[in-house]
XYZ file of C-alpha atoms in Angstrom:
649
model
C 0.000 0.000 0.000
C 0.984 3.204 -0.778
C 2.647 5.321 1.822
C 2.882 9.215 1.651
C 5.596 11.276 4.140
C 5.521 15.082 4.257
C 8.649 17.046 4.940
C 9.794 20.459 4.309
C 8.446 24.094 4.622
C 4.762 24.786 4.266
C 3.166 28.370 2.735
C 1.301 29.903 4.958
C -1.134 32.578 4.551
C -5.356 32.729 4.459
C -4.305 30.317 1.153
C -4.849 26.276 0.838
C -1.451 25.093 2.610
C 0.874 22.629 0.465
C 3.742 20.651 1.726
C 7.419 21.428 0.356
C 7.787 18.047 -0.926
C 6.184 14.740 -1.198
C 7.828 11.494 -1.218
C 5.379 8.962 -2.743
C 6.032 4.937 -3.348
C 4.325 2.697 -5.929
C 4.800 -0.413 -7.285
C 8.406 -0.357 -5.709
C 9.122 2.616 -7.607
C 10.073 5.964 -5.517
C 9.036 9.146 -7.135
C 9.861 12.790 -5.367
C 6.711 15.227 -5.783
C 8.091 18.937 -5.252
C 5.472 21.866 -4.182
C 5.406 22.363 -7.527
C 4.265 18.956 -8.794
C 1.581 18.553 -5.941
C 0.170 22.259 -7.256
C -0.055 20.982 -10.590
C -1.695 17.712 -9.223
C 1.369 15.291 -10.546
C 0.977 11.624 -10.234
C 3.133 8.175 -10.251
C 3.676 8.507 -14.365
C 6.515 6.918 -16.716
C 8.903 9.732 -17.748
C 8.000 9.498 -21.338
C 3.693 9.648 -20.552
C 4.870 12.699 -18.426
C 7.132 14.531 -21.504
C 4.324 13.421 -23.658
C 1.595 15.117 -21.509
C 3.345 18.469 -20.313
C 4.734 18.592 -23.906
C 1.618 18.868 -25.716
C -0.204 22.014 -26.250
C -2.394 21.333 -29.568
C -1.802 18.904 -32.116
C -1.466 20.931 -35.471
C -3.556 17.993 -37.240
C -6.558 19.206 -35.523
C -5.797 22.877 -35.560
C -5.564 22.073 -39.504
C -9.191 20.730 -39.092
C -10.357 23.441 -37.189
C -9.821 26.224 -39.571
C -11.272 24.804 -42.581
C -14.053 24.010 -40.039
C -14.518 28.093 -38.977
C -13.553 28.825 -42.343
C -15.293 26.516 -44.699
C -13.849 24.159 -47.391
C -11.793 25.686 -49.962
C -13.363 25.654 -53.922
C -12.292 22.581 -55.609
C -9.050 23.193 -57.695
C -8.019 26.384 -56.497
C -4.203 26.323 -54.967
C -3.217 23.793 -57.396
C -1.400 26.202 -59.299
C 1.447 26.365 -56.777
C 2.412 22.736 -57.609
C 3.629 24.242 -61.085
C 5.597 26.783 -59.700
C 9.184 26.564 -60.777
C 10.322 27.455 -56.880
C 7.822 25.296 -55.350
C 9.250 22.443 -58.165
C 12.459 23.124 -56.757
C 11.841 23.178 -53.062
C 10.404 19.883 -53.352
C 13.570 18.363 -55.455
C 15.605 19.411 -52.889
C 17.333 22.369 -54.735
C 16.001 25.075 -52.425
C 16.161 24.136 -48.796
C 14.833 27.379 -47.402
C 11.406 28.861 -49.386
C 9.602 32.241 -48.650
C 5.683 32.701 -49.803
C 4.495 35.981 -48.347
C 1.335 38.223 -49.397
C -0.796 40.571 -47.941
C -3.506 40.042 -45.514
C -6.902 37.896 -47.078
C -4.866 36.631 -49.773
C -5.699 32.515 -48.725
C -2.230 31.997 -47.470
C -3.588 29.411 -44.748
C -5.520 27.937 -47.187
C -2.698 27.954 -49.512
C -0.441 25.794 -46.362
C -2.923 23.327 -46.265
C -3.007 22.775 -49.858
C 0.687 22.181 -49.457
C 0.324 20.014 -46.154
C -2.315 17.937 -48.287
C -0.240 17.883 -51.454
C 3.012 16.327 -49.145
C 0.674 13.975 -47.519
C -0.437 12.685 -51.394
C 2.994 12.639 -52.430
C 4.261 10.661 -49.268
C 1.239 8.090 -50.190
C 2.293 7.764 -54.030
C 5.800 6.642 -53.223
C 4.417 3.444 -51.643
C 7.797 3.220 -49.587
C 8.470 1.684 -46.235
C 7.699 3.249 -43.343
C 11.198 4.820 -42.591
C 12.045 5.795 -46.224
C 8.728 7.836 -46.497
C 8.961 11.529 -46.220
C 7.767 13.150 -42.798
C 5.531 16.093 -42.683
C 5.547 18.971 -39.956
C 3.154 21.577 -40.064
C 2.510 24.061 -37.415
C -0.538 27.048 -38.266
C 0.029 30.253 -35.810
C -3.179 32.069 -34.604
C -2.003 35.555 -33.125
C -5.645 35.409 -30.837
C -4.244 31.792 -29.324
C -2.295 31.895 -26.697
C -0.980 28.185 -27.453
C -0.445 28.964 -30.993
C 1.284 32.442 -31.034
C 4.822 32.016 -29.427
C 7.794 30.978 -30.275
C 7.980 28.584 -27.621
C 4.803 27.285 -29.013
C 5.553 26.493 -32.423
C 8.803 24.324 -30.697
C 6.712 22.629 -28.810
C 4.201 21.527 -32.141
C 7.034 20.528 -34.282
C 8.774 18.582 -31.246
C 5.289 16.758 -30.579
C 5.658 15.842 -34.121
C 8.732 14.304 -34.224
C 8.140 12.187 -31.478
C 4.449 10.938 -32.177
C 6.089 10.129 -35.720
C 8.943 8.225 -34.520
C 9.211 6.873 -30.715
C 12.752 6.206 -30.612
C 13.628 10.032 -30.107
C 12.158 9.954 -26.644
C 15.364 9.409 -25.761
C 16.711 12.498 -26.846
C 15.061 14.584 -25.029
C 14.087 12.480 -21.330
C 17.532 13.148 -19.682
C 16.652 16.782 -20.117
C 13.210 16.294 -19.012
C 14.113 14.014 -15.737
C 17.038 16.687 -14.946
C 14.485 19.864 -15.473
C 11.685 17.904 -13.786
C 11.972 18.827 -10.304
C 13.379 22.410 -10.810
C 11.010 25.393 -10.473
C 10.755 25.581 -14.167
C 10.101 22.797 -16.448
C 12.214 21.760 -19.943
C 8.925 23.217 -21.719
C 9.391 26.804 -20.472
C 10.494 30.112 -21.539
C 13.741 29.686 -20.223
C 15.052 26.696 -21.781
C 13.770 27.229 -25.442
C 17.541 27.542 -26.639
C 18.033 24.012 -25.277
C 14.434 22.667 -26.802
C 15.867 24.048 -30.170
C 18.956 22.211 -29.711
C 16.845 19.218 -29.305
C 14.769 19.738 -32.261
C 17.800 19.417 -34.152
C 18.874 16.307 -32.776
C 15.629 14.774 -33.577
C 15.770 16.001 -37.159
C 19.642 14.318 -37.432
C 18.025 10.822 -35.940
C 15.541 10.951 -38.351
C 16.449 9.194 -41.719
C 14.138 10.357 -44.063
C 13.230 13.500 -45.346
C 11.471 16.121 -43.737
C 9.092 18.760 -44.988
C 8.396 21.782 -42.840
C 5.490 23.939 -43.470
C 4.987 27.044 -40.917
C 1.799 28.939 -41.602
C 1.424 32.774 -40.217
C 4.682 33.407 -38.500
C 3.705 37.144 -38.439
C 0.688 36.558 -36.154
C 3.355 35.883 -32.999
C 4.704 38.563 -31.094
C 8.017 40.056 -32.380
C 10.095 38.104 -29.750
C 9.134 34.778 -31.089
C 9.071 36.015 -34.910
C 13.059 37.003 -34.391
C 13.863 33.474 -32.720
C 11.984 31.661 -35.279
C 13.472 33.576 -38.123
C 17.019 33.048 -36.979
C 16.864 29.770 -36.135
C 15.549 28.753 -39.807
C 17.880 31.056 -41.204
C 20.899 29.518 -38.803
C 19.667 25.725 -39.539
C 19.386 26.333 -43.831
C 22.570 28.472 -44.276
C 24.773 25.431 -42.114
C 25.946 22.513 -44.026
C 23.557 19.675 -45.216
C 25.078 17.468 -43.307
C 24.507 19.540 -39.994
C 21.109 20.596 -41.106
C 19.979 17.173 -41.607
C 17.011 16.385 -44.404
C 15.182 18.678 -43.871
C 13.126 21.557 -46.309
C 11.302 24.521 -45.152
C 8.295 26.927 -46.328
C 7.594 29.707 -44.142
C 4.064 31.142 -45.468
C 3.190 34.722 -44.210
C 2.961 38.330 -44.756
C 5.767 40.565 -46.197
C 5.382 42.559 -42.531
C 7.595 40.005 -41.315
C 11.069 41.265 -42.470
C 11.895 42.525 -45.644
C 15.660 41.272 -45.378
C 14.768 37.538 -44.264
C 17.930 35.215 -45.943
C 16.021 32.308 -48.114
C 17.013 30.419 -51.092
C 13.539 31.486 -52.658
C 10.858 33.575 -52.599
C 7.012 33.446 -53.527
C 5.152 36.675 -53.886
C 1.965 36.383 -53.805
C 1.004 40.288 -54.487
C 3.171 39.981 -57.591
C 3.424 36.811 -59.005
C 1.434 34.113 -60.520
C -0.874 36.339 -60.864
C -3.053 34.952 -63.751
C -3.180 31.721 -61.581
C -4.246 33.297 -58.874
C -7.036 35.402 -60.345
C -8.544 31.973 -62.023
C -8.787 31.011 -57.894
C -10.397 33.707 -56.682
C -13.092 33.347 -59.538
C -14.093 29.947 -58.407
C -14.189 31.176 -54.869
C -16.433 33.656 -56.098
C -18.379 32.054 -58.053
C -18.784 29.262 -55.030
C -19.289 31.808 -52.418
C -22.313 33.949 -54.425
C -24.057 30.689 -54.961
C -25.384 31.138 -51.660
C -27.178 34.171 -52.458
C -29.621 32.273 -55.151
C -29.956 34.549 -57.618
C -30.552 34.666 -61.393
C -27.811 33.662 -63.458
C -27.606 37.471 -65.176
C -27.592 39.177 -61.408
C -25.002 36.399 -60.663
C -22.752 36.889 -63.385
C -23.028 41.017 -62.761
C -22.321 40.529 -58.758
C -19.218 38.183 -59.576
C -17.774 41.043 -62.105
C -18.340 43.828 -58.999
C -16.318 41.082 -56.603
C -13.601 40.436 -59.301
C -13.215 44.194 -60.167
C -13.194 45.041 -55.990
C -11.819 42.225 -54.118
C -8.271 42.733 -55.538
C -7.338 39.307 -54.969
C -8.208 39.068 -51.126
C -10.503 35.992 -50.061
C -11.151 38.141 -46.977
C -13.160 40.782 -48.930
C -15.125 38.467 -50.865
C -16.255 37.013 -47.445
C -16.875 40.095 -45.478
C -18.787 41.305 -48.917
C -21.244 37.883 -48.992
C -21.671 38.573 -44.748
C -22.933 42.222 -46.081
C -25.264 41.388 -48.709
C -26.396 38.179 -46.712
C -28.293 41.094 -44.366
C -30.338 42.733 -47.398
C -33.495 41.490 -48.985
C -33.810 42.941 -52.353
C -30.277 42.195 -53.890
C -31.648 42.119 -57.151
C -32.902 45.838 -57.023
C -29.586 46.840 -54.852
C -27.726 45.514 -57.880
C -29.205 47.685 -60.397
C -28.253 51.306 -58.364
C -24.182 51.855 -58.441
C -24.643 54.432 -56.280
C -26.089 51.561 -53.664
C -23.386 49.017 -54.772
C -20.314 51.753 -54.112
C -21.823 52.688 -50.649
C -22.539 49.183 -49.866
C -19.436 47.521 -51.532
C -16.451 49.568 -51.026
C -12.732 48.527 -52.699
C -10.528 47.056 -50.498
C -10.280 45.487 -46.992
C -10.095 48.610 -44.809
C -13.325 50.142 -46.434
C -15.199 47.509 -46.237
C -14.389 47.544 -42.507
C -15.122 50.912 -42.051
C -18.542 49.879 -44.239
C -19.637 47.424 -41.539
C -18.783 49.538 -38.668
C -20.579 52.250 -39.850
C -23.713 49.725 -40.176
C -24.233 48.759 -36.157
C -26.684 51.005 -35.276
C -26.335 54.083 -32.829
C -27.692 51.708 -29.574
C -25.560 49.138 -29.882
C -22.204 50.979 -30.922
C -21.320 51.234 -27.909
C -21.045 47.863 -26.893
C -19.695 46.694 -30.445
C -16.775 48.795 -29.429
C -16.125 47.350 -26.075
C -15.862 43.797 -27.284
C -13.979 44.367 -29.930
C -11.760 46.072 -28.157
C -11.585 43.508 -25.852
C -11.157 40.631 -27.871
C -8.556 42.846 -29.977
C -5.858 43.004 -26.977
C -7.169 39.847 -25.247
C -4.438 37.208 -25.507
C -6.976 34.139 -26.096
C -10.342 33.947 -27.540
C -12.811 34.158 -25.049
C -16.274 32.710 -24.240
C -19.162 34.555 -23.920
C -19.113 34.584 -20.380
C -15.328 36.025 -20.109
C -16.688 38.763 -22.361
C -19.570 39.438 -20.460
C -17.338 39.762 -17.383
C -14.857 41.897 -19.066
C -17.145 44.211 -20.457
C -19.037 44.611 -17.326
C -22.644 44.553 -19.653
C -25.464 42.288 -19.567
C -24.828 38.711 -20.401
C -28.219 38.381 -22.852
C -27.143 41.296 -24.736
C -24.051 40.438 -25.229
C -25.008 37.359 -26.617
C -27.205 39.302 -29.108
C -24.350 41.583 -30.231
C -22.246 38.796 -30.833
C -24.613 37.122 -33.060
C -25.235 40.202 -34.843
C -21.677 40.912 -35.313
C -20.854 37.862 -37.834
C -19.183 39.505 -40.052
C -16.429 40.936 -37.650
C -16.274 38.052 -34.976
C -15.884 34.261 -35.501
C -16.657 31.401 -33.474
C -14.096 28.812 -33.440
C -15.238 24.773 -32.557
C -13.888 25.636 -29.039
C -16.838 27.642 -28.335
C -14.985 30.748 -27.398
C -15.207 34.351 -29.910
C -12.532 36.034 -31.615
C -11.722 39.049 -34.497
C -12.604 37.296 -37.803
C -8.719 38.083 -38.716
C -5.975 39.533 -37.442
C -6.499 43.129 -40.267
C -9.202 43.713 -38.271
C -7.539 44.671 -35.467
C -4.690 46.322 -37.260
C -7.160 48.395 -38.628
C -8.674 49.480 -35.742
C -4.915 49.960 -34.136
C -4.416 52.774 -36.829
C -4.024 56.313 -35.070
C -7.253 58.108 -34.966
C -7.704 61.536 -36.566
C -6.570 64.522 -34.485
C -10.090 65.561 -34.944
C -11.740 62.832 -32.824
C -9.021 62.522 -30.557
C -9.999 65.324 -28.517
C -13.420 64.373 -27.266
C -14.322 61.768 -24.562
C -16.500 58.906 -25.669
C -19.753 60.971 -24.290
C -18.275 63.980 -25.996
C -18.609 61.956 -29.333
C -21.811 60.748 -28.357
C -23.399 63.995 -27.908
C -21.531 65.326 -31.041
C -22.663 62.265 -33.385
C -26.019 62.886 -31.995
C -26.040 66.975 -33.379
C -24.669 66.069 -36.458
C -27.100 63.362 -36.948
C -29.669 65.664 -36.459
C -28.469 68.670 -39.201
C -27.679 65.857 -41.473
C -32.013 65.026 -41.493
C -32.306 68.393 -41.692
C -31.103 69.554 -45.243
C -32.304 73.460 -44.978
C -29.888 73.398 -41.820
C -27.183 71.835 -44.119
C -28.418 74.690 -46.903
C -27.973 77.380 -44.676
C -24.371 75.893 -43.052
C -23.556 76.411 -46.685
C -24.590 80.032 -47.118
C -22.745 80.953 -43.927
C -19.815 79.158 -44.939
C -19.771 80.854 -48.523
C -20.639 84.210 -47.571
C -17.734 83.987 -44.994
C -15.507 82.754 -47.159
C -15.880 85.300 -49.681
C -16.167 88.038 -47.166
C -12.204 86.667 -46.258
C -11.435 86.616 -49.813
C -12.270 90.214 -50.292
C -10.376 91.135 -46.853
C -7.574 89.764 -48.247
C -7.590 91.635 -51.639
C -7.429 94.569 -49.334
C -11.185 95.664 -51.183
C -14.012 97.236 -49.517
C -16.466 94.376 -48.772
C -19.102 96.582 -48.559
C -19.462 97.119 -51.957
C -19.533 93.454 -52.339
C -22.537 92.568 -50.201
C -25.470 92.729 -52.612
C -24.174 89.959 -54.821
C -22.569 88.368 -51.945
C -26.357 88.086 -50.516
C -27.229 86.749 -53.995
C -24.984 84.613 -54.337
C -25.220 82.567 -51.547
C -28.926 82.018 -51.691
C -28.144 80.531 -55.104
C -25.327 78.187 -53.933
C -27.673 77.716 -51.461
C -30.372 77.059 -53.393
C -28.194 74.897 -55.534
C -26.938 73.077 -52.663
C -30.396 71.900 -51.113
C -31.679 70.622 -54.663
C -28.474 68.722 -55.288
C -25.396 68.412 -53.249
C -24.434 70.149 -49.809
C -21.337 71.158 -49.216
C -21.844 71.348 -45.855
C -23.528 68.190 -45.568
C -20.895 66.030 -47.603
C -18.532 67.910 -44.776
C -20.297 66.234 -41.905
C -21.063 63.354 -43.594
C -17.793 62.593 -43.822
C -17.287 64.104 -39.869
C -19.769 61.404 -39.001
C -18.353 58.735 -40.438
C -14.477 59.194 -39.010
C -16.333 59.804 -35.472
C -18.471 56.925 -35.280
C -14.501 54.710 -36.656
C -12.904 56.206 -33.329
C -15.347 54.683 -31.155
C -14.273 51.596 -32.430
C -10.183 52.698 -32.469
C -8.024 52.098 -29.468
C -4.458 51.896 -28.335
C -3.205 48.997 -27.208
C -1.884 50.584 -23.941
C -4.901 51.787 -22.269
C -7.436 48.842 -23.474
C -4.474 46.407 -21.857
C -4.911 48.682 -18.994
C -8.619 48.239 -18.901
C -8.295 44.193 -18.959
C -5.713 44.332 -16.302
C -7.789 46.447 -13.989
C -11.199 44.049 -14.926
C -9.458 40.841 -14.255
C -7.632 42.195 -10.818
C -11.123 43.176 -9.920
C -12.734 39.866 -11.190
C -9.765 37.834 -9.289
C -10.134 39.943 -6.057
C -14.184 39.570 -6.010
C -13.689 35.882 -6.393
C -10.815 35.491 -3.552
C -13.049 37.371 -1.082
C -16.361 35.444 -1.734
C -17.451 33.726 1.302
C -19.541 31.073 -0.829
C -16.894 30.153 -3.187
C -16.387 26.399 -3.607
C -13.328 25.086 -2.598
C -11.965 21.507 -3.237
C -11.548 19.156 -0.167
C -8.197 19.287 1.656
C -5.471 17.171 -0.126
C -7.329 16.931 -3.787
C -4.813 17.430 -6.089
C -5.320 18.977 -9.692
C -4.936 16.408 -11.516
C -8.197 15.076 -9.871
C -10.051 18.076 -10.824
C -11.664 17.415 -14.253
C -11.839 20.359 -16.573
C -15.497 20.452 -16.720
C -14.978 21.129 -13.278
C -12.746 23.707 -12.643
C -15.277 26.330 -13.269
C -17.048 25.181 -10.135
C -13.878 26.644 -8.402
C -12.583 29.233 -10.339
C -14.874 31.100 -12.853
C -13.907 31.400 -16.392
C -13.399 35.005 -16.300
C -11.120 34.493 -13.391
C -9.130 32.023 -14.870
C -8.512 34.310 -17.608
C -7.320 36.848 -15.343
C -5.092 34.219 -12.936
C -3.372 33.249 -16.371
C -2.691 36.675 -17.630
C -3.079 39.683 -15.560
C 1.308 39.981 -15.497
C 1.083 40.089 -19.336
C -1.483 42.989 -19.388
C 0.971 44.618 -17.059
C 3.754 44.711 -18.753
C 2.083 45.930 -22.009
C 0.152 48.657 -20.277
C 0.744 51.757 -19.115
C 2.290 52.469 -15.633
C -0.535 53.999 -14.238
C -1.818 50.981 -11.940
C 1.567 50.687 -10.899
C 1.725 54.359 -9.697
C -1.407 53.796 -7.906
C -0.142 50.966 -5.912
C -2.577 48.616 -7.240
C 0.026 46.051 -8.759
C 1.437 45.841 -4.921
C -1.752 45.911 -2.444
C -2.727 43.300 -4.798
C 0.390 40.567 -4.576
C 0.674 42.120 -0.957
C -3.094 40.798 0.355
C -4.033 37.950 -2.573
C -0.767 36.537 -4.085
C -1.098 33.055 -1.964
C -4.636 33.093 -3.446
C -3.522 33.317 -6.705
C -0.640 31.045 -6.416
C -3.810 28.112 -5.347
C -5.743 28.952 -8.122
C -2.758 29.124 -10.853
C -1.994 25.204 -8.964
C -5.346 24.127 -9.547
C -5.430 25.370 -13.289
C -2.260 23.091 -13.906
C -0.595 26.833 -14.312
C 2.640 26.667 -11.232
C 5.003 26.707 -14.020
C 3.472 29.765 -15.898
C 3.102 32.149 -12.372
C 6.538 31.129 -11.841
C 7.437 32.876 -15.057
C 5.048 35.443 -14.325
C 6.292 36.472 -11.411
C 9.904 36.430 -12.847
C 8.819 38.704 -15.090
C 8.099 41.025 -12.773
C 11.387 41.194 -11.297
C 12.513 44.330 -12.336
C 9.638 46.201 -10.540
C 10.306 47.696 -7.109
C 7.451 45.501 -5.455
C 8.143 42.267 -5.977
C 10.402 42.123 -3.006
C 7.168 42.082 -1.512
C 6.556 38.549 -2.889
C 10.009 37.446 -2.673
C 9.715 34.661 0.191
C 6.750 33.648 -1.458
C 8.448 32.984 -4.479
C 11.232 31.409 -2.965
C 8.249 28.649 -1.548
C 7.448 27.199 -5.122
């Protein structure tokens, strides 16, 4: 039977209390349980089912099934034209190690990795080889709103999974590193040791004797960190010798933003070349896409010449275009007014963004903004309950807005909500006009609402113009140094024929506002990435603080370990929202503004909940991640307040 001795220090505090370390003995084997491993609820496992289970984040299979599951199955036969290629041709014979295909955003680069992932897998099938002749595949897809798909660190881990779920032997390249790192405060599949699980990556690659495709979709949606490591590695690993580099080819698939100067043996751009091929792809995806709209074959063939002429290549536009029209009955009429089609079908992916925003109507602006603000700075998708949390509104109607709001969110299989794409929020990033930067949200309000109402009223507009022609002619005059008196009769006349003119036809004054009215109604969806980080940092210490303090909160039994906690459970303990907080309330930090920090918020709160938060980070599986949190916090003046603390894990 099983016996259990405690030893060592204990935390203390109004916390959960867990023993230093844990000496545990089954089935004659003796393993040593640190703090550490009883907080994230570790159990009598072989090494390898350990590695295996701490190594795995998500398997890039499924993340491969996921997206054409959000994003819908590609038209038959389009990509294929990248198999004729004379770089692609050449990547595959071996002839270029190191390949670059980079376009802008919407231009079906994922889509286009797939079709490559898909083509490999065909090609590994036709050779009919043996099992250790046959080429291996690794493909990893980055997703900048997934916080175990938008790292550096995470992409190692994929590609490592890989390896060994393709070959089992190369467990033992990297278990001595594992066992060593096991019982130290930080595991082998941290932060800190990434330069070492690189190392091992290329060990693996060396073992393996067969050749090995790489494809790495959307390197540009990780933070700049992990885009430099990534980069350099690849470039380090294909500019070495063949026989250092082992068999192994690359494609790196993203968006020029990455680095204009990146060293590859070839390039792919997508903005510039095959262009013909590419065109012939985005008519099928057309044509497939207005299908859904039923209509007569001559309003079909008109609406996929008004796509082909606006879309300008980008897959994106076609589908935020089809999530427009989807919401108007009469397309058949709407097709015969250009005037309608211009306003409702702008070129190009930021107008067509700027179309939609401009579409939620005046009630519900307001809470558009906040959630997409939220989910533009958040550093996972979230569920509708986090967001409901977060944004501090009513849980029914933010279910409402997010089913309204389609064509700018998305709802991935995990049931949680994110941006439809990452453009979105780089659009929104973009520095508002100096114009609306001056006013206060209810400023704008109150200002959208007076414009609003001179806009319905087109004498007002008609008389705005009088006053603004009569002045401007009066300043004219000043400045030829003339008497304006002279002037005034047909100054008087004149403007009550512009005027005149104006209210029959076109307003200057209202095109003026118009235009006013649009650019304020953008900025209340705008933001800077400071102060909305500042926002979610201030919600989730609020959310975390509220849910430390509540008398009624569940709590498990004494002893229960994590592990024994089933995730369907956890929420019964710790609230979504608050998990989201416990996980990354030090990341908000450290990309927000000081002002929190000023205010001593950052220290009352490690000062009166830190053992709190250390319990719930244990019984989320998290110790290792708010030990690297709180490391990277060690260059602020109150950690010393947390020091012993730290010291404990």
């Amino acid at each position: 039977m099983a016996s259990t001795a405690i030893v060592g220090n204990t935390l203390s505090g109004h916390a959960r209390q867990y023993a230093g370390e844990v000496y545990e003995e089954n089935h004659n084997t003796i393993y040593t349980l640190s703090t550490r491993d009883i907080l994230s609820g570790k159990r009598s496992q072989s090494s390898k089912e350990r590695c295996r289970h701490e190594l795995v984040l998500t398997n890039p299979s499924e993340d491969r099934g996921r997206i054409i599951t959000a994003k819908g199955t590609p038209a038959k036969g389009t990509c294929k034209w990248i198999e004729e290629v004379q770089q692609f041709k050449d990547w595959l014979k071996g002839e270029i190690q190191f390949l670059w295909i980079f376009g802008g955003p919407g231009k079906g680069k994922t889509f286009l990795s797939i079709h490559i992932v898909k083509h490999l897998v065909l090609m590994k099938r036709r050779l009919n080889l043996n099992t250790k002749a046959e080429p291996l595949v690794l493909e990893y897809y980055c997703d900048n709103s997934d916080s175990q798909r938008n790292t550096a660190l995470c992409v190692l881990r994929g590609l490592l999974y890989q390896l060994l779920d393709a070959d089992d032997n190369l467990y033992d390249l990297i278990l001595p590193d594992f066992d060593a790192l096991d019982q130290g405060r930080q595991g082998l599949f941290s932060e800190i040791h990434i330069e070492k699980l690189w190392r091992i990556f290329l060990t693996m690659l060396k073992r393996v004797e067969r050749q090995a495709y790489l494809v790495l979709d959307g390197l540009d949606e990780c933070d700049d960190k992990s885009i430099r490591f990534i980069r350099t590695k690849l470039q380090e690993l294909h500019e070495v010798s063949e026989t250092e580099a082992g068999n192994i080819s690359t494609i790196l698939i993203s968006r020029r933003t990455l680095d204009e100067d990146i060293r590859v043996a070839g390039q792919i751009d997508l903005d510039k070349a095959c262009i013909e091929e590419r065109e012939d792809d985005i008519k099928l995806f057309i044509s497939d896409s207005i299908e859904q709209l039923h209509l007569d074959p001559e309003h079909q063939l008109r609406l996929e010449d008004i796509f082909q002429a606006r879309a300008e290549g980008t897959y994106l536009w076609v589908a935020l275009a089809l999530s427009v029209l989807k919401t108007r009955d009469n397309l058949q009429r709407i097709l015969e007014s250009d005037y309608v089609i211009d306003e409702l079908l702008p070129t190009g992916l930021d107008k067509i963004y700027s179309r939609i925003l401009l579409a939620i109507p005046e009630g519900e602006r307001e809470l558009s903004a906040k959630i997409i603000k939220c989910l533009s700075v958040a550093y996972r998708s979230l569920s509708e309950v986090e967001i409901t949390a977060m944004t501090g509104a009513d849980h029914f109607q933010v279910q409402m807005q997010i089913k309204d709001r389609t064509n700018l969110l998305t709802h991935p299989t995990n049931g949680r909500i994110q941006l439809i794409h990452l453009s979105l929020k780089e659009y929104l990033q973009q520095a508002p006009s100096i114009w609306t930067l001056v006013f206060t949200p209810r400023m704008k309000g109150s200002l959208l609402q007076l414009i609003s109402f001179v806009l319905d009223k087109r004498l007002l507009c008609g008389l705005l113009d009088f006053f603004l022609l009569s002045v401007s002619l009066i300043f004219s005059i000043v400045l030829l140094r003339r008497s304006p008196v002279s002037y005034m009769p047909s100054l008087f006349f004149t403007g009550v024929a512009m005027t005149l003119l104006s209210i029959g036809k076109s307003s200057i004054a209202f095109n003026v506002l118009l235009g006013y009215r649009r650019r304020l109604i953008i900025s209340c969806f705008t933001f800077r990435k400071q102060e909305e980080h500042q926002k979610l940092l201030a919600t989730s210490l609020g959310l975390m603080k509220a849910h430390f303090h509540d008398e009624n909160r569940h709590i498990p039994k004494p002893g229960t370990l994590a592990a024994e906690i089933k995730d369907a459970d956890l929420n019964k303990y710790i609230p979504t929202a608050v998990q989201y907080g416990c996980q990354f309330w030090t990341r908000h930090f450290l990309d927000s503004s000081s002002e929190l920090l000023h205010h001593g918020v950052i220290h009352s709160f490690l000062k009166d909940e830190f053992l709190c938060w250390l319990e719930a980070m244990g019984l989320m599986k998290l110790v290792g991640e708010a030990i690297k949190s709180i490391s990277s916090l060690a260059s602020y003046t109150f950690v010393s307040s947390v020091g012993p603390f730290d010291g404990d894990v």
